[in-house]
Amino acid sequence: AQSVTQPDARVTVSEGASLQLRCKYSYSGTPYLFWYVQYQRQGLQLLLKYYSGDPVVQGVNGFEAEFSKSDSSFHLRKASVHWSDSAVYFCAASRQGGSAKLIFGEGTKLTVSS
Amino acid sequence: NAGVIQTPRHKVTGKGQEATLWCEPISGHSAVFWYRQTIVQGLEFLTYFRNQAPIDDSGMPKERFSAQMPNQSHSTLKIQSTQPQDSAVYLCASSRQGTGQLYFGEGSKLTVL
């Protein structure tokens, strides 16, 4: 069955520190991959997406993610976090050429401490 | 572009009553999706439409839940005989054909007392 797993429910980092949020997927073939962010009491906003090609994709606000086919992963990174990055981050996948529905991971709640 | 518009933002119903949630997708987007978000279950896919036709309703509870898209400018999610376990934030999203990228509304928070 298709699935997306985010093993870390909560992550706390200090402002200015680097960040990595983990995401693993289980799909036949290579899916489309996404990271979304949800700020408190708001809808989900797209941070970045991967369709094919260069495994490192750049997103908004200094975020990037790296696709690894061998590891079935799509980890999110940021070199230096800001307090405003505190939010819930969701990794998601959809099957290429199939149903367009996104399957989401459980989400990781990021807290940036000052 | 106004983004995906969902109404109402908050709805409180009594157990056994009906709830209807509305979604206006972004103009020009051909696909509309419904998700349910709870603390326990996270983000659950319910159903989606493409060019107003139902494509995948594999996440819809078979009883009491129904979704329609009567025209390209709005979709509805109806829950009959609401139960406390239906309490959740219901998210609508739309996308352009072939992109896979969803644009989400701010959600409708349903509380069933």
PDB file of C-alpha atoms in Angstrom:
ATOM      1  CA  ALA A   1       0.000   0.000   0.000  1.00  0.00           C
ATOM      2  CA  GLN A   2       1.132   3.523  -0.682  1.00  0.00           C
ATOM      3  CA  SER A   3       2.256   5.401   2.389  1.00  0.00           C
ATOM      4  CA  VAL A   4       4.242   8.355   3.643  1.00  0.00           C
ATOM      5  CA  THR A   5       5.915   8.299   7.041  1.00  0.00           C
ATOM      6  CA  GLN A   6       7.316  11.141   9.097  1.00  0.00           C
ATOM      7  CA  PRO A   7       9.062   9.496  12.040  1.00  0.00           C
ATOM      8  CA  ASP A   8       9.423  12.613  14.152  1.00  0.00           C
ATOM      9  CA  ALA A   9       6.166  13.933  15.588  1.00  0.00           C
ATOM     10  CA  ARG A  10       7.868  16.923  17.245  1.00  0.00           C
ATOM     11  CA  VAL A  11      11.168  18.677  16.633  1.00  0.00           C
ATOM     12  CA  THR A  12      12.591  21.586  18.582  1.00  0.00           C
ATOM     13  CA  VAL A  13      15.551  23.600  17.340  1.00  0.00           C
ATOM     14  CA  SER A  14      17.126  26.861  18.381  1.00  0.00           C
ATOM     15  CA  GLU A  15      16.769  29.917  16.210  1.00  0.00           C
ATOM     16  CA  GLY A  16      19.636  30.086  13.757  1.00  0.00           C
ATOM     17  CA  ALA A  17      20.333  26.367  13.899  1.00  0.00           C
ATOM     18  CA  SER A  18      20.029  24.037  10.936  1.00  0.00           C
ATOM     19  CA  LEU A  19      17.040  21.798  10.449  1.00  0.00           C
ATOM     20  CA  GLN A  20      16.236  18.446   8.920  1.00  0.00           C
ATOM     21  CA  LEU A  21      12.754  16.956   8.907  1.00  0.00           C
ATOM     22  CA  ARG A  22      12.574  13.368   7.788  1.00  0.00           C
ATOM     23  CA  CYS A  23      10.175  11.783   5.323  1.00  0.00           C
ATOM     24  CA  LYS A  24      10.046   8.255   3.962  1.00  0.00           C
ATOM     25  CA  TYR A  25       7.680   7.056   1.283  1.00  0.00           C
ATOM     26  CA  SER A  26       6.493   3.678   0.110  1.00  0.00           C
ATOM     27  CA  TYR A  27       5.250   3.699  -3.462  1.00  0.00           C
ATOM     28  CA  SER A  28       5.658   1.491  -6.495  1.00  0.00           C
ATOM     29  CA  GLY A  29       7.725   3.540  -8.896  1.00  0.00           C
ATOM     30  CA  THR A  30       8.741   7.120  -8.202  1.00  0.00           C
ATOM     31  CA  PRO A  31       5.955   9.326  -6.928  1.00  0.00           C
ATOM     32  CA  TYR A  32       5.592  13.063  -7.090  1.00  0.00           C
ATOM     33  CA  LEU A  33       6.755  14.391  -3.698  1.00  0.00           C
ATOM     34  CA  PHE A  34       5.786  17.515  -1.803  1.00  0.00           C
ATOM     35  CA  TRP A  35       6.355  19.353   1.438  1.00  0.00           C
ATOM     36  CA  TYR A  36       3.547  21.492   2.808  1.00  0.00           C
ATOM     37  CA  VAL A  37       3.512  23.746   5.869  1.00  0.00           C
ATOM     38  CA  GLN A  38       0.550  24.561   8.058  1.00  0.00           C
ATOM     39  CA  TYR A  39       0.709  27.585  10.312  1.00  0.00           C
ATOM     40  CA  GLN A  40      -1.645  27.726  13.243  1.00  0.00           C
ATOM     41  CA  ARG A  41      -5.312  27.873  12.232  1.00  0.00           C
ATOM     42  CA  GLN A  42      -4.485  28.131   8.539  1.00  0.00           C
ATOM     43  CA  GLY A  43      -4.654  25.883   5.523  1.00  0.00           C
ATOM     44  CA  LEU A  44      -1.699  24.071   4.009  1.00  0.00           C
ATOM     45  CA  GLN A  45       0.800  25.952   1.886  1.00  0.00           C
ATOM     46  CA  LEU A  46       3.226  24.369  -0.561  1.00  0.00           C
ATOM     47  CA  LEU A  47       6.914  24.682   0.317  1.00  0.00           C
ATOM     48  CA  LEU A  48       8.400  22.697  -2.543  1.00  0.00           C
ATOM     49  CA  LYS A  49       7.813  19.809  -4.913  1.00  0.00           C
ATOM     50  CA  TYR A  50       9.772  17.135  -6.728  1.00  0.00           C
ATOM     51  CA  TYR A  51       8.696  15.634 -10.028  1.00  0.00           C
ATOM     52  CA  SER A  52      11.944  14.412 -11.601  1.00  0.00           C
ATOM     53  CA  GLY A  53      15.499  15.451 -12.399  1.00  0.00           C
ATOM     54  CA  ASP A  54      17.852  17.118  -9.916  1.00  0.00           C
ATOM     55  CA  PRO A  55      17.268  15.356  -6.596  1.00  0.00           C
ATOM     56  CA  VAL A  56      17.750  18.572  -4.619  1.00  0.00           C
ATOM     57  CA  VAL A  57      14.856  20.974  -5.001  1.00  0.00           C
ATOM     58  CA  GLN A  58      14.647  24.491  -3.694  1.00  0.00           C
ATOM     59  CA  GLY A  59      11.538  25.921  -2.118  1.00  0.00           C
ATOM     60  CA  VAL A  60      10.295  29.073  -0.497  1.00  0.00           C
ATOM     61  CA  ASN A  61      11.868  30.789   2.503  1.00  0.00           C
ATOM     62  CA  GLY A  62      15.216  28.978   2.184  1.00  0.00           C
ATOM     63  CA  PHE A  63      13.860  25.445   2.407  1.00  0.00           C
ATOM     64  CA  GLU A  64      15.205  22.652   0.260  1.00  0.00           C
ATOM     65  CA  ALA A  65      14.622  18.922   0.069  1.00  0.00           C
ATOM     66  CA  GLU A  66      16.565  16.012  -1.302  1.00  0.00           C
ATOM     67  CA  PHE A  67      15.031  13.039  -3.043  1.00  0.00           C
ATOM     68  CA  SER A  68      16.703   9.668  -2.603  1.00  0.00           C
ATOM     69  CA  LYS A  69      15.384   6.733  -4.600  1.00  0.00           C
ATOM     70  CA  SER A  70      17.674   4.232  -2.901  1.00  0.00           C
ATOM     71  CA  ASP A  71      16.525   5.324   0.541  1.00  0.00           C
ATOM     72  CA  SER A  72      12.901   6.104  -0.435  1.00  0.00           C
ATOM     73  CA  SER A  73      13.270   9.416   1.324  1.00  0.00           C
ATOM     74  CA  PHE A  74      12.532  13.084   0.758  1.00  0.00           C
ATOM     75  CA  HIS A  75      14.002  14.953   3.713  1.00  0.00           C
ATOM     76  CA  LEU A  76      13.445  18.671   4.219  1.00  0.00           C
ATOM     77  CA  ARG A  77      16.312  20.944   5.227  1.00  0.00           C
ATOM     78  CA  LYS A  78      16.981  24.529   6.125  1.00  0.00           C
ATOM     79  CA  ALA A  79      20.361  26.007   6.933  1.00  0.00           C
ATOM     80  CA  SER A  80      19.201  28.529   9.539  1.00  0.00           C
ATOM     81  CA  VAL A  81      15.716  28.540  11.045  1.00  0.00           C
ATOM     82  CA  HIS A  82      13.767  31.573  12.188  1.00  0.00           C
ATOM     83  CA  TRP A  83      11.143  31.717  14.938  1.00  0.00           C
ATOM     84  CA  SER A  84       8.504  32.255  12.255  1.00  0.00           C
ATOM     85  CA  ASP A  85       9.239  28.781  10.870  1.00  0.00           C
ATOM     86  CA  SER A  86       7.416  27.267  13.835  1.00  0.00           C
ATOM     87  CA  ALA A  87       4.555  25.295  12.273  1.00  0.00           C
ATOM     88  CA  VAL A  88       3.480  21.796  11.316  1.00  0.00           C
ATOM     89  CA  TYR A  89       5.215  20.342   8.261  1.00  0.00           C
ATOM     90  CA  PHE A  90       3.668  17.656   6.114  1.00  0.00           C
ATOM     91  CA  CYS A  91       5.354  15.445   3.568  1.00  0.00           C
ATOM     92  CA  ALA A  92       3.068  14.144   0.822  1.00  0.00           C
ATOM     93  CA  ALA A  93       3.188  11.982  -2.287  1.00  0.00           C
ATOM     94  CA  SER A  94       1.040  11.179  -5.264  1.00  0.00           C
ATOM     95  CA  ARG A  95       1.411   8.483  -7.855  1.00  0.00           C
ATOM     96  CA  GLN A  96       2.754   9.558 -11.219  1.00  0.00           C
ATOM     97  CA  GLY A  97       0.250   8.826 -13.929  1.00  0.00           C
ATOM     98  CA  GLY A  98      -2.351   7.567 -11.503  1.00  0.00           C
ATOM     99  CA  SER A  99      -4.855   9.052  -9.102  1.00  0.00           C
ATOM    100  CA  ALA A 100      -3.892  12.617  -8.346  1.00  0.00           C
ATOM    101  CA  LYS A 101      -4.766  12.347  -4.672  1.00  0.00           C
ATOM    102  CA  LEU A 102      -2.033  13.216  -2.212  1.00  0.00           C
ATOM    103  CA  ILE A 103      -1.179  10.832   0.587  1.00  0.00           C
ATOM    104  CA  PHE A 104       0.137  12.740   3.595  1.00  0.00           C
ATOM    105  CA  GLY A 105       2.510  11.815   6.352  1.00  0.00           C
ATOM    106  CA  GLU A 106       1.563  12.283   9.985  1.00  0.00           C
ATOM    107  CA  GLY A 107       3.160  15.716  10.171  1.00  0.00           C
ATOM    108  CA  THR A 108       6.063  17.071  12.212  1.00  0.00           C
ATOM    109  CA  LYS A 109       5.463  19.933  14.598  1.00  0.00           C
ATOM    110  CA  LEU A 110       8.462  22.241  14.529  1.00  0.00           C
ATOM    111  CA  THR A 111       9.124  24.588  17.417  1.00  0.00           C
ATOM    112  CA  VAL A 112      11.865  27.158  17.024  1.00  0.00           C
ATOM    113  CA  SER A 113      13.102  28.411  20.357  1.00  0.00           C
ATOM    114  CA  SER A 114      14.775  31.780  20.767  1.00  0.00           C
TER     115      SER A 114
ATOM    116  CA  ASN B   1      -6.534  35.191  -7.435  1.00  0.00           C
ATOM    117  CA  ALA B   2      -8.687  34.700  -4.359  1.00  0.00           C
ATOM    118  CA  GLY B   3      -7.502  31.207  -3.550  1.00  0.00           C
ATOM    119  CA  VAL B   4      -9.727  28.310  -2.527  1.00  0.00           C
ATOM    120  CA  ILE B   5     -12.684  29.580  -0.531  1.00  0.00           C
ATOM    121  CA  GLN B   6     -14.394  27.424   2.053  1.00  0.00           C
ATOM    122  CA  THR B   7     -17.582  28.233   3.919  1.00  0.00           C
ATOM    123  CA  PRO B   8     -18.506  28.205   6.690  1.00  0.00           C
ATOM    124  CA  ARG B   9     -15.220  28.499   8.575  1.00  0.00           C
ATOM    125  CA  HIS B  10     -16.870  27.155  11.690  1.00  0.00           C
ATOM    126  CA  LYS B  11     -20.009  25.069  12.072  1.00  0.00           C
ATOM    127  CA  VAL B  12     -21.513  23.630  15.219  1.00  0.00           C
ATOM    128  CA  THR B  13     -24.238  21.021  14.899  1.00  0.00           C
ATOM    129  CA  GLY B  14     -26.117  18.789  17.247  1.00  0.00           C
ATOM    130  CA  LYS B  15     -25.813  15.049  17.019  1.00  0.00           C
ATOM    131  CA  GLY B  16     -28.068  13.709  14.283  1.00  0.00           C
ATOM    132  CA  GLN B  17     -28.288  16.964  12.330  1.00  0.00           C
ATOM    133  CA  GLU B  18     -27.057  17.503   8.777  1.00  0.00           C
ATOM    134  CA  ALA B  19     -24.002  19.572   7.866  1.00  0.00           C
ATOM    135  CA  THR B  20     -23.139  20.937   4.441  1.00  0.00           C
ATOM    136  CA  LEU B  21     -19.731  22.387   3.694  1.00  0.00           C
ATOM    137  CA  TRP B  22     -18.982  24.472   0.615  1.00  0.00           C
ATOM    138  CA  CYS B  23     -15.879  24.908  -1.464  1.00  0.00           C
ATOM    139  CA  GLU B  24     -15.121  27.312  -4.292  1.00  0.00           C
ATOM    140  CA  PRO B  25     -11.970  26.224  -6.160  1.00  0.00           C
ATOM    141  CA  ILE B  26      -9.520  28.516  -7.852  1.00  0.00           C
ATOM    142  CA  SER B  27     -10.824  29.595 -11.225  1.00  0.00           C
ATOM    143  CA  GLY B  28      -9.364  27.475 -14.001  1.00  0.00           C
ATOM    144  CA  HIS B  29      -8.466  24.552 -11.770  1.00  0.00           C
ATOM    145  CA  SER B  30      -9.920  21.297 -13.038  1.00  0.00           C
ATOM    146  CA  ALA B  31      -9.593  19.126  -9.922  1.00  0.00           C
ATOM    147  CA  VAL B  32     -11.158  19.509  -6.485  1.00  0.00           C
ATOM    148  CA  PHE B  33     -10.183  17.466  -3.439  1.00  0.00           C
ATOM    149  CA  TRP B  34     -11.681  16.999   0.015  1.00  0.00           C
ATOM    150  CA  TYR B  35      -9.645  16.018   3.070  1.00  0.00           C
ATOM    151  CA  ARG B  36     -10.459  15.601   6.736  1.00  0.00           C
ATOM    152  CA  GLN B  37      -7.982  16.622   9.414  1.00  0.00           C
ATOM    153  CA  THR B  38      -8.039  15.457  13.020  1.00  0.00           C
ATOM    154  CA  ILE B  39      -5.418  15.281  15.737  1.00  0.00           C
ATOM    155  CA  VAL B  40      -5.694  11.499  15.931  1.00  0.00           C
ATOM    156  CA  GLN B  41      -5.940  10.552  12.240  1.00  0.00           C
ATOM    157  CA  GLY B  42      -4.047  13.444  10.676  1.00  0.00           C
ATOM    158  CA  LEU B  43      -4.883  14.328   7.076  1.00  0.00           C
ATOM    159  CA  GLU B  44      -7.243  11.810   5.482  1.00  0.00           C
ATOM    160  CA  PHE B  45      -8.179  11.871   1.827  1.00  0.00           C
ATOM    161  CA  LEU B  46     -11.927  11.701   1.275  1.00  0.00           C
ATOM    162  CA  THR B  47     -12.714  12.240  -2.402  1.00  0.00           C
ATOM    163  CA  TYR B  48     -11.838  14.142  -5.551  1.00  0.00           C
ATOM    164  CA  PHE B  49     -13.382  15.409  -8.757  1.00  0.00           C
ATOM    165  CA  ARG B  50     -11.836  16.187 -12.098  1.00  0.00           C
ATOM    166  CA  ASN B  51     -13.770  18.363 -14.524  1.00  0.00           C
ATOM    167  CA  GLN B  52     -16.735  17.955 -12.144  1.00  0.00           C
ATOM    168  CA  ALA B  53     -16.765  14.155 -12.465  1.00  0.00           C
ATOM    169  CA  PRO B  54     -16.110  12.016  -9.366  1.00  0.00           C
ATOM    170  CA  ILE B  55     -12.804  10.212  -9.850  1.00  0.00           C
ATOM    171  CA  ASP B  56     -11.799   8.692  -6.542  1.00  0.00           C
ATOM    172  CA  ASP B  57     -14.006   8.467  -3.457  1.00  0.00           C
ATOM    173  CA  SER B  58     -12.028   5.738  -1.754  1.00  0.00           C
ATOM    174  CA  GLY B  59     -11.717   7.731   1.462  1.00  0.00           C
ATOM    175  CA  MET B  60     -15.369   8.590   1.887  1.00  0.00           C
ATOM    176  CA  PRO B  61     -17.240   6.823   4.666  1.00  0.00           C
ATOM    177  CA  LYS B  62     -19.871   4.813   2.842  1.00  0.00           C
ATOM    178  CA  GLU B  63     -22.717   5.956   5.009  1.00  0.00           C
ATOM    179  CA  ARG B  64     -23.796   9.527   5.759  1.00  0.00           C
ATOM    180  CA  PHE B  65     -21.084  11.265   3.662  1.00  0.00           C
ATOM    181  CA  SER B  66     -21.629  12.510   0.140  1.00  0.00           C
ATOM    182  CA  ALA B  67     -19.896  15.008  -2.119  1.00  0.00           C
ATOM    183  CA  GLN B  68     -21.006  16.741  -5.257  1.00  0.00           C
ATOM    184  CA  MET B  69     -19.649  19.151  -7.791  1.00  0.00           C
ATOM    185  CA  PRO B  70     -22.625  20.530  -9.697  1.00  0.00           C
ATOM    186  CA  ASN B  71     -20.566  23.111 -11.598  1.00  0.00           C
ATOM    187  CA  GLN B  72     -16.947  24.112 -12.006  1.00  0.00           C
ATOM    188  CA  SER B  73     -17.183  26.866  -9.428  1.00  0.00           C
ATOM    189  CA  HIS B  74     -18.222  24.936  -6.359  1.00  0.00           C
ATOM    190  CA  SER B  75     -18.281  21.619  -4.581  1.00  0.00           C
ATOM    191  CA  THR B  76     -20.188  20.511  -1.496  1.00  0.00           C
ATOM    192  CA  LEU B  77     -19.541  17.926   1.181  1.00  0.00           C
ATOM    193  CA  LYS B  78     -22.662  16.804   3.008  1.00  0.00           C
ATOM    194  CA  ILE B  79     -22.719  14.821   6.215  1.00  0.00           C
ATOM    195  CA  GLN B  80     -26.057  13.406   7.253  1.00  0.00           C
ATOM    196  CA  SER B  81     -26.952  12.446  10.808  1.00  0.00           C
ATOM    197  CA  THR B  82     -23.713  13.907  12.177  1.00  0.00           C
ATOM    198  CA  GLN B  83     -21.936  12.118  14.993  1.00  0.00           C
ATOM    199  CA  PRO B  84     -19.359  13.461  17.483  1.00  0.00           C
ATOM    200  CA  GLN B  85     -16.628  11.494  15.684  1.00  0.00           C
ATOM    201  CA  ASP B  86     -17.304  13.584  12.563  1.00  0.00           C
ATOM    202  CA  SER B  87     -15.847  16.593  14.382  1.00  0.00           C
ATOM    203  CA  ALA B  88     -12.822  17.663  12.357  1.00  0.00           C
ATOM    204  CA  VAL B  89     -11.445  20.299  10.061  1.00  0.00           C
ATOM    205  CA  TYR B  90     -12.557  19.612   6.511  1.00  0.00           C
ATOM    206  CA  LEU B  91     -10.117  20.901   3.921  1.00  0.00           C
ATOM    207  CA  CYS B  92     -10.843  21.541   0.284  1.00  0.00           C
ATOM    208  CA  ALA B  93      -8.115  21.878  -2.317  1.00  0.00           C
ATOM    209  CA  SER B  94      -7.941  22.444  -6.046  1.00  0.00           C
ATOM    210  CA  SER B  95      -5.301  21.889  -8.683  1.00  0.00           C
ATOM    211  CA  ARG B  96      -4.594  22.429 -12.350  1.00  0.00           C
ATOM    212  CA  GLN B  97      -4.665  19.388 -14.575  1.00  0.00           C
ATOM    213  CA  GLY B  98      -1.467  17.377 -14.507  1.00  0.00           C
ATOM    214  CA  THR B  99       0.498  19.399 -11.948  1.00  0.00           C
ATOM    215  CA  GLY B 100      -0.105  17.329  -8.838  1.00  0.00           C
ATOM    216  CA  GLN B 101       0.172  20.500  -6.779  1.00  0.00           C
ATOM    217  CA  LEU B 102      -2.797  21.198  -4.522  1.00  0.00           C
ATOM    218  CA  TYR B 103      -3.888  24.612  -3.309  1.00  0.00           C
ATOM    219  CA  PHE B 104      -5.744  24.390  -0.022  1.00  0.00           C
ATOM    220  CA  GLY B 105      -8.465  26.479   1.511  1.00  0.00           C
ATOM    221  CA  GLU B 106      -8.351  27.428   5.172  1.00  0.00           C
ATOM    222  CA  GLY B 107     -10.772  24.691   6.106  1.00  0.00           C
ATOM    223  CA  SER B 108     -14.172  24.333   7.713  1.00  0.00           C
ATOM    224  CA  LYS B 109     -14.085  23.329  11.351  1.00  0.00           C
ATOM    225  CA  LEU B 110     -17.060  21.115  12.166  1.00  0.00           C
ATOM    226  CA  THR B 111     -17.981  20.516  15.789  1.00  0.00           C
ATOM    227  CA  VAL B 112     -20.702  17.979  16.565  1.00  0.00           C
ATOM    228  CA  LEU B 113     -22.067  18.245  20.078  1.00  0.00           C
TER     229      LEU B 113
END
